[in-house]
Short mmCIF file of C-alpha atoms in Angstrom, two decimals:
data_model
loop_
_atom_site.label_atom_id
_atom_site.label_comp_id
_atom_site.label_asym_id
_atom_site.label_seq_id
_atom_site.Cartn_x
_atom_site.Cartn_y
_atom_site.Cartn_z
CA UNK A 36 0.00 0.00 0.00
CA UNK A 37 1.26 3.48 -0.90
CA UNK A 38 0.18 6.31 1.37
CA UNK A 39 0.65 10.07 1.12
CA UNK A 40 0.39 11.96 4.39
CA UNK A 41 -0.01 15.74 4.21
CA UNK A 42 1.46 17.38 7.31
CA UNK A 43 4.64 16.48 9.20
CA UNK A 44 3.34 17.62 12.56
CA UNK A 45 2.58 15.34 15.48
CA UNK A 46 -0.25 13.38 13.85
CA UNK A 47 1.52 12.98 10.51
CA UNK A 48 4.83 11.91 12.04
CA UNK A 49 3.20 9.36 14.33
CA UNK A 50 1.14 7.88 11.50
CA UNK A 51 4.07 7.78 9.07
CA UNK A 52 6.12 5.74 11.53
CA UNK A 53 3.28 3.32 12.23
CA UNK A 54 2.38 2.72 8.59
CA UNK A 55 6.00 2.35 7.51
CA UNK A 56 6.60 -0.14 10.32
CA UNK A 57 3.61 -2.09 9.03
CA UNK A 58 5.09 -2.27 5.53
CA UNK A 59 3.43 0.64 3.72
CA UNK A 60 5.28 2.92 1.31
CA UNK A 61 4.91 6.34 2.91
CA UNK A 62 5.41 9.82 1.43
CA UNK A 63 5.20 12.54 4.10
CA UNK A 64 4.56 16.03 2.72
CA UNK A 65 5.20 19.20 4.72
CA UNK A 66 4.68 22.71 3.32
CA UNK A 67 7.11 24.32 5.80
CA UNK A 68 10.70 24.50 4.59
CA UNK A 69 11.93 22.61 7.63
CA UNK A 70 11.02 21.58 11.18
CA UNK A 71 9.09 24.33 12.91
CA UNK A 72 10.63 25.90 16.00
CA UNK A 73 7.47 27.78 17.06
CA UNK A 74 5.37 26.10 19.70
CA UNK A 75 4.29 25.99 23.30
CA UNK A 76 4.39 23.78 26.38
CA UNK A 77 1.93 20.90 26.41
CA UNK A 78 0.81 18.36 28.98
CA UNK A 79 0.98 14.97 27.29
CA UNK A 80 -1.22 12.29 28.82
CA UNK A 81 -4.20 10.05 28.15
CA UNK A 82 -4.61 8.17 24.88
CA UNK A 83 -1.51 9.67 23.30
CA UNK A 84 0.62 8.65 26.27
CA UNK A 85 -0.71 5.09 25.93
CA UNK A 86 -0.01 5.09 22.19
CA UNK A 87 3.51 6.52 22.65
CA UNK A 88 4.21 3.69 25.07
CA UNK A 89 2.95 1.14 22.52
CA UNK A 90 5.05 2.71 19.75
CA UNK A 91 8.14 2.72 21.96
CA UNK A 92 8.88 6.47 22.05
CA UNK A 93 7.77 7.15 25.62
CA UNK A 94 11.33 7.01 27.08
CA UNK A 95 12.48 9.64 24.56
CA UNK A 96 9.47 11.83 25.40
CA UNK A 97 10.19 11.56 29.12
CA UNK A 98 13.82 12.51 28.48
CA UNK A 99 12.87 15.92 27.00
CA UNK A 100 10.04 16.63 29.43
CA UNK A 101 10.10 19.34 32.10
CA UNK A 102 9.35 19.09 35.79
CA UNK A 103 6.40 21.37 36.58
CA UNK A 104 5.33 21.49 40.22
CA UNK A 105 2.39 23.87 40.09
CA UNK A 106 0.21 26.09 37.91
CA UNK A 107 0.21 29.35 39.88
CA UNK A 108 -1.97 32.45 39.59
CA UNK A 109 -0.19 35.69 40.47
CA UNK A 110 -1.41 39.27 40.75
CA UNK A 111 -0.01 42.46 39.23
CA UNK A 112 2.88 42.49 41.70
CA UNK A 113 3.74 38.81 41.30
CA UNK A 114 2.09 37.70 44.56
CA UNK A 115 0.68 34.17 44.41
CA UNK A 116 -3.11 34.20 44.69
CA UNK A 117 -3.89 30.51 44.10
CA UNK A 118 -2.46 27.42 42.47
CA UNK A 119 -2.95 23.84 41.41
CA UNK A 120 -0.30 21.32 42.29
CA UNK A 121 0.73 19.11 39.38
CA UNK A 122 0.95 16.19 41.79
CA UNK A 123 -2.85 16.35 41.99
CA UNK A 124 -3.17 15.98 38.24
CA UNK A 125 -0.45 13.32 38.12
CA UNK A 126 -2.19 11.34 40.84
CA UNK A 127 -5.46 11.37 38.90
CA UNK A 128 -3.52 10.00 35.91
CA UNK A 129 -1.48 7.43 37.90
CA UNK A 130 1.64 9.44 37.10
CA UNK A 131 1.21 8.98 33.36
CA UNK A 132 1.82 12.58 32.26
CA UNK A 133 4.71 14.55 30.77
CA UNK A 134 5.11 18.30 30.22
CA UNK A 135 7.19 19.23 27.20
CA UNK A 136 7.51 21.73 24.38
CA UNK A 137 5.52 20.86 21.27
CA UNK A 138 8.59 21.15 18.95
CA UNK A 139 10.42 18.69 21.22
CA UNK A 140 7.63 16.15 20.83
CA UNK A 141 7.76 16.60 17.06
CA UNK A 142 11.52 16.02 17.11
CA UNK A 143 11.12 12.79 19.10
CA UNK A 144 8.59 11.52 16.55
CA UNK A 145 10.70 12.70 13.61
CA UNK A 146 13.81 10.99 14.97
CA UNK A 147 11.74 7.80 15.28
CA UNK A 148 10.84 7.72 11.58
CA UNK A 149 12.11 4.69 9.66
CA UNK A 150 14.67 5.52 6.99
CA UNK A 151 12.35 4.53 4.16
CA UNK A 152 9.78 7.25 4.92
CA UNK A 153 10.02 9.83 2.11
CA UNK A 154 9.85 13.10 4.07
CA UNK A 155 9.56 16.13 1.79
CA UNK A 156 9.78 19.61 3.31
CA UNK A 157 8.68 22.64 1.31
CA UNK A 158 6.02 20.63 -0.49
CA UNK A 159 2.27 21.21 -0.41
CA UNK A 160 -0.80 19.67 -2.03
CA UNK A 161 -2.40 21.68 -4.85
CA UNK A 162 -5.11 19.30 -6.03
CA UNK A 163 -6.70 15.95 -5.19
CA UNK A 164 -8.43 13.67 -7.72
CA UNK A 165 -10.35 10.57 -6.68
CA UNK A 166 -9.84 7.32 -8.55
CA UNK A 167 -11.74 4.08 -8.11
CA UNK A 168 -8.68 2.39 -6.63
CA UNK A 169 -6.98 5.36 -5.00
CA UNK A 170 -6.13 9.05 -5.19
CA UNK A 171 -4.02 11.22 -7.47
CA UNK A 172 -2.29 13.98 -5.52
CA UNK A 173 -0.98 16.97 -7.46
CA UNK A 174 1.81 18.83 -5.69
CA UNK A 175 2.47 22.56 -5.84
CA UNK A 176 5.28 22.06 -8.36
CA UNK A 177 3.04 20.11 -10.71
CA UNK A 178 4.32 16.61 -9.92
CA UNK A 179 1.72 13.93 -9.23
CA UNK A 180 1.55 11.04 -6.81
CA UNK A 181 -0.74 8.06 -7.37
CA UNK A 182 -1.48 6.58 -3.95
CA UNK A 183 -3.86 4.11 -2.39
CA UNK A 184 -4.63 6.48 0.48
CA UNK A 185 -4.27 10.20 1.20
CA UNK A 186 -4.26 11.30 4.83
CA UNK A 187 -4.81 14.93 5.79
CA UNK A 188 -2.79 15.50 8.94
CA UNK A 189 -2.20 19.16 8.18
CA UNK A 190 -3.76 20.83 11.17
CA UNK A 191 -6.69 23.04 11.96
CA UNK A 192 -6.30 25.00 8.70
CA UNK A 193 -6.02 21.81 6.64
CA UNK A 194 -5.40 22.12 2.90
CA UNK A 195 -6.56 18.55 2.28
CA UNK A 196 -9.82 19.24 4.10
CA UNK A 197 -10.45 22.35 2.02
CA UNK A 198 -9.69 20.58 -1.27
CA UNK A 199 -11.74 17.45 -0.55
CA UNK A 200 -14.44 18.40 1.97
CA UNK A 201 -15.02 22.10 1.33
CA UNK A 202 -14.31 25.52 2.80
CA UNK A 203 -12.89 25.84 6.31
CA UNK A 204 -15.81 28.04 7.39
CA UNK A 205 -18.12 25.03 7.28
CA UNK A 206 -16.21 23.20 9.99
CA UNK A 207 -14.43 25.72 12.21
CA UNK A 208 -16.04 26.56 15.55
CA UNK A 209 -14.39 29.72 16.86
CA UNK A 210 -14.31 29.84 20.67
CA UNK A 211 -13.71 33.58 21.05
CA UNK A 212 -9.97 33.64 21.80
CA UNK A 213 -6.64 34.29 20.12
CA UNK A 214 -3.49 32.67 21.49
CA UNK A 215 0.22 33.22 21.04
CA UNK A 216 3.43 31.55 22.12
CA UNK A 217 7.09 32.46 21.83
CA UNK A 218 10.45 31.89 23.52
CA UNK A 219 13.14 34.30 24.68
CA UNK A 220 16.07 34.54 27.10
CA UNK A 221 15.58 36.46 30.36
CA UNK A 222 17.23 35.22 33.53
CA UNK A 223 14.98 37.22 35.85
CA UNK A 224 11.75 35.91 34.38
CA UNK A 225 13.13 32.38 34.26
CA UNK A 226 14.02 32.52 37.96
CA UNK A 227 10.58 33.89 38.83
CA UNK A 228 8.90 31.00 37.02
CA UNK A 229 11.33 28.36 38.33
CA UNK A 230 9.60 24.98 38.10
CA UNK A 231 6.06 26.40 37.91
CA UNK A 232 3.70 27.43 35.14
CA UNK A 233 2.99 30.99 36.28
CA UNK A 234 -0.18 32.68 35.02
CA UNK A 235 -1.38 36.24 35.47
CA UNK A 236 -4.60 36.34 37.51
CA UNK A 237 -6.37 38.61 35.04
CA UNK A 238 -9.64 39.02 33.14
CA UNK A 239 -10.07 38.64 29.35
CA UNK A 240 -6.33 38.39 28.74
CA UNK A 241 -3.67 36.27 30.36
CA UNK A 242 0.02 35.58 29.99
CA UNK A 243 1.83 32.54 31.36
CA UNK A 244 5.51 31.68 31.75
CA UNK A 245 7.48 28.42 31.84
CA UNK A 246 11.21 28.11 32.53
CA UNK A 247 13.04 25.93 30.01
CA UNK A 248 16.13 23.86 30.78
CA UNK A 249 18.29 25.75 28.25
CA UNK A 250 17.95 29.02 30.18
CA UNK A 251 15.15 30.47 28.08
CA UNK A 252 11.54 31.28 28.95
CA UNK A 253 8.45 30.03 27.11
CA UNK A 254 5.49 32.40 26.99
CA UNK A 255 1.89 31.44 26.37
CA UNK A 256 -0.69 34.21 25.96
CA UNK A 257 -4.43 34.11 25.36
CA UNK A 258 -7.04 36.87 25.09
CA UNK A 259 -10.70 37.23 24.23
CA UNK A 260 -11.77 38.83 20.98
CA UNK A 261 -15.01 38.54 19.00
CA UNK A 262 -13.08 38.71 15.71
CA UNK A 263 -11.53 35.41 14.52
CA UNK A 264 -9.47 37.23 11.88
CA UNK A 265 -5.74 36.94 12.54
CA UNK A 266 -3.53 40.05 12.54
CA UNK A 267 -0.98 40.60 9.80
CA UNK A 268 1.70 41.50 12.34
CA UNK A 269 1.56 39.07 15.29
CA UNK A 270 4.27 40.88 17.26
CA UNK A 271 2.51 44.24 17.04
CA UNK A 272 -0.82 42.65 17.96
CA UNK A 273 0.65 41.01 21.07
CA UNK A 274 2.40 44.18 22.21
CA UNK A 275 -0.81 46.15 21.76
CA UNK A 276 -3.26 43.67 23.31
CA UNK A 277 -1.20 42.91 26.43
CA UNK A 278 0.04 46.45 27.05
CA UNK A 279 -0.64 47.86 30.50
CA UNK A 280 -0.35 44.56 32.34
CA UNK A 281 1.96 44.36 35.32
CA UNK A 282 4.58 42.06 36.82
CA UNK A 283 6.74 40.33 34.17
CA UNK A 284 4.57 41.17 31.19
CA UNK A 285 6.25 44.46 30.13
CA UNK A 286 9.65 42.76 29.84
CA UNK A 287 8.10 39.81 27.99
CA UNK A 288 6.52 42.22 25.51
CA UNK A 289 9.81 44.06 25.04
CA UNK A 290 11.55 40.76 24.27
CA UNK A 291 8.83 39.53 21.91
CA UNK A 292 10.57 38.22 18.74
CA UNK A 293 9.63 38.99 15.13
CA UNK A 294 6.33 37.62 13.89
CA UNK A 295 8.04 34.80 11.97
CA UNK A 296 9.23 33.35 15.29
CA UNK A 297 5.83 33.53 17.02
CA UNK A 298 3.07 30.96 17.11
CA UNK A 299 -0.20 32.86 16.75
CA UNK A 300 -3.64 31.47 15.96
CA UNK A 301 -7.30 31.61 16.83
CA UNK A 302 -8.61 29.19 19.45
CA UNK A 303 -11.11 27.01 17.64
CA UNK A 304 -12.47 23.51 17.25
CA UNK A 305 -13.14 21.52 14.09
CA UNK A 306 -16.45 19.67 13.82
CA UNK A 307 -17.23 17.55 10.77
CA UNK A 308 -20.05 15.13 9.92
CA UNK A 309 -17.60 12.71 8.26
CA UNK A 310 -13.83 12.30 8.42
CA UNK A 311 -13.36 10.47 5.14
CA UNK A 312 -14.39 10.73 1.51
CA UNK A 313 -13.40 7.90 -0.78
CA UNK A 314 -9.78 7.10 -0.04
CA UNK A 315 -9.05 10.40 1.66
CA UNK A 316 -9.18 10.52 5.46
CA UNK A 317 -8.38 13.18 8.07
CA UNK A 318 -6.67 12.81 11.44
CA UNK A 319 -5.64 15.09 14.29
CA UNK A 320 -6.66 18.73 14.28
CA UNK A 321 -7.68 18.52 10.63
CA UNK A 322 -10.89 16.69 11.58
CA UNK A 323 -11.24 17.07 15.34
CA UNK A 324 -9.29 19.99 16.80
CA UNK A 325 -10.18 20.29 20.48
CA UNK A 326 -8.55 23.74 20.92
CA UNK A 327 -5.54 24.90 22.89
CA UNK A 328 -7.72 25.44 25.93
CA UNK A 329 -8.70 21.76 25.99
CA UNK A 330 -4.99 21.00 25.98
CA UNK A 331 -5.10 17.47 24.57
CA UNK A 332 -4.53 18.03 20.86
CA UNK A 333 -1.07 16.43 20.84
CA UNK A 334 -2.29 13.40 22.76
CA UNK A 335 -5.27 12.92 20.46
CA UNK A 336 -2.99 13.31 17.41
CA UNK A 337 -0.74 10.44 18.51
CA UNK A 338 -3.66 8.35 19.72
CA UNK A 339 -5.64 8.88 16.53
CA UNK A 340 -2.64 7.96 14.38
CA UNK A 341 -2.23 4.73 16.34
CA UNK A 342 -5.91 3.83 15.99
CA UNK A 343 -5.93 4.51 12.24
CA UNK A 344 -2.78 2.47 11.67
CA UNK A 345 -4.16 -0.43 13.69
CA UNK A 346 -7.36 -0.52 11.69
CA UNK A 347 -5.41 -0.50 8.42
CA UNK A 348 -3.29 -3.37 9.76
CA UNK A 349 -6.24 -5.47 10.90
CA UNK A 350 -8.25 -5.63 7.66
CA UNK A 351 -7.69 -6.01 3.94
CA UNK A 352 -10.59 -3.64 3.21
CA UNK A 353 -9.19 -0.13 3.26
CA UNK A 354 -12.61 1.55 3.21
CA UNK A 355 -13.89 -0.53 6.11
CA UNK A 356 -10.74 0.22 8.10
CA UNK A 357 -11.24 3.96 7.60
CA UNK A 358 -14.87 3.74 8.69
CA UNK A 359 -14.03 1.73 11.78
CA UNK A 360 -11.25 4.16 12.72
CA UNK A 361 -13.82 6.96 12.76
CA UNK A 362 -16.36 4.90 14.70
CA UNK A 363 -13.76 4.16 17.38
CA UNK A 364 -12.09 7.54 17.61
CA UNK A 365 -14.85 10.10 17.03
CA UNK A 366 -16.51 9.60 20.47
CA UNK A 367 -13.15 10.14 22.16
CA UNK A 368 -12.53 13.38 20.27
CA UNK A 369 -16.05 14.72 20.80
CA UNK A 370 -15.86 14.12 24.55
CA UNK A 371 -12.58 16.06 24.74
CA UNK A 372 -14.09 18.88 22.67
CA UNK A 373 -16.99 19.17 25.10
CA UNK A 374 -14.59 19.18 28.05
CA UNK A 375 -12.56 21.91 26.34
CA UNK A 376 -15.59 24.15 25.92
CA UNK A 377 -16.49 23.56 29.55
CA UNK A 378 -12.96 24.48 30.68
CA UNK A 379 -12.90 27.85 28.89
CA UNK A 380 -14.40 29.82 31.79
CA UNK A 381 -11.99 28.25 34.27
CA UNK A 382 -9.03 28.89 31.99
CA UNK A 383 -9.71 32.57 31.24
CA UNK A 384 -12.40 34.39 33.24
CA UNK A 385 -14.55 36.99 31.50
CA UNK A 386 -15.58 38.86 34.66
CA UNK A 387 -14.48 39.54 38.22
CA UNK A 388 -17.02 36.98 39.46
CA UNK A 389 -15.56 34.29 37.21
CA UNK A 390 -12.09 35.34 38.32
CA UNK A 391 -13.13 34.91 41.97
CA UNK A 392 -14.69 31.53 41.18
CA UNK A 393 -11.51 30.28 39.52
CA UNK A 394 -9.31 31.51 42.34
CA UNK A 395 -11.59 29.96 44.97
CA UNK A 396 -11.81 26.65 43.12
CA UNK A 397 -8.03 26.36 43.01
CA UNK A 398 -7.73 27.24 46.69
CA UNK A 399 -10.22 24.48 47.52
CA UNK A 400 -8.67 21.97 45.11
CA UNK A 401 -7.67 19.70 47.97
CA UNK A 402 -11.32 18.94 48.75
CA UNK A 403 -12.46 15.71 47.03
CA UNK A 404 -15.56 17.19 45.38
CA UNK A 405 -13.71 20.22 44.03
CA UNK A 406 -10.75 18.10 42.98
CA UNK A 407 -12.99 15.77 40.98
CA UNK A 408 -14.63 18.72 39.23
CA UNK A 409 -11.30 20.32 38.31
CA UNK A 410 -9.89 17.01 37.10
CA UNK A 411 -13.00 16.44 34.97
CA UNK A 412 -12.52 19.82 33.30
CA UNK A 413 -8.78 19.46 32.77
CA UNK A 414 -8.58 15.77 31.93
CA UNK A 415 -12.02 14.65 30.76
CA UNK A 416 -13.09 11.04 30.68
CA UNK A 417 -10.45 8.31 30.22
CA UNK A 418 -10.62 6.07 27.16
CA UNK A 419 -9.72 2.40 26.87
CA UNK A 420 -9.45 2.40 23.07
CA UNK A 421 -5.64 2.24 22.90
CA UNK A 422 -5.37 -0.35 25.65
CA UNK A 423 -7.99 -2.56 24.00
CA UNK A 424 -6.23 -2.33 20.63
CA UNK A 425 -2.92 -3.26 22.26
CA UNK A 426 -4.58 -6.27 23.87
CA UNK A 427 -5.92 -7.46 20.51
CA UNK A 428 -9.54 -7.37 21.65
CA UNK A 429 -11.86 -8.55 18.85
CA UNK A 430 -14.32 -5.84 19.91
CA UNK A 431 -11.93 -3.34 18.32
CA UNK A 432 -11.14 -5.42 15.25
CA UNK A 433 -12.57 -4.12 11.97
CA UNK A 434 -11.93 -7.40 10.18
CA UNK A 435 -15.07 -8.77 11.75
CA UNK A 436 -17.28 -5.72 11.42
#
């Protein structure tokens, strides 16, 4: 089987490794000229953690992870107002969680690619034509690939989705936020963050700081705006929107890098009635983005890649494998999307009353009832899909469906 995967991000890299290991001929297309350095800190747990363990990359992920002790809320002078200990989250997950930079996770997955994966940077898809026995993919330079399967793993603004399923506006659910992330060197800010994720205790806009092991600081910023349109100059937009905030924010704004070195996007989800058409299928954010606020996009990308590869391995009918992949994985994604929408108010309050509620909830996080509620918002419901696939359960076998 010959497979073209569009997008060498987390989902595409994980799927390329799995399919190549299973004997497929894999072409991995990435429109960026090289690996992307822009990104943000993620908490990696749940289905993706289980899949990474099955794939064998979990030790490498743990090696590049960071030790975070607490998510802390601080006021305009840097005084701690409330916090959530990471040990509480880790306990709810039986310790199966890592915190790491998104580019570091991509590097782990890229380094794990078999040598026969044809990884092409600076290449994008211009057109897709369906054939009875496959797909013809036309690249931006005019070359064509005839493949048995095309996978769109190219993110929330997926080109494959637009070409095959229609305009982005049909599927994007804007949640009312813009987010940004960048990295810079500042010893004072790094020392203030130490081993915590430090967040400003503010309304409608918020900036958070992580200390990285190489001496730099990672910034994550989010603010409310009714307009989903992205600014032409991300640096100018950040410096304008977060101006006037106290504590470490002025220095962070002064050290904000050029727009090319900033991750900036709207916070949105992708909701689609179907994830496949013919022999084209979508995975990761392309079909089921949960949003940055939900915080499980990377985990779902790795988990979804594992599920899709397993279904393709377990049956000789490609179409049936694609359908069963969606039947298995869609409920998992939709539950995380719902949890993400529910977590929005806790993540960034829109009023002083919501701000007080968030602060109080974190202060009472040690109480069992409050702890369960916070964990439900941050983690969502566990899924046994990966574990059942690893066990070879016939309930998850498409060959008999």
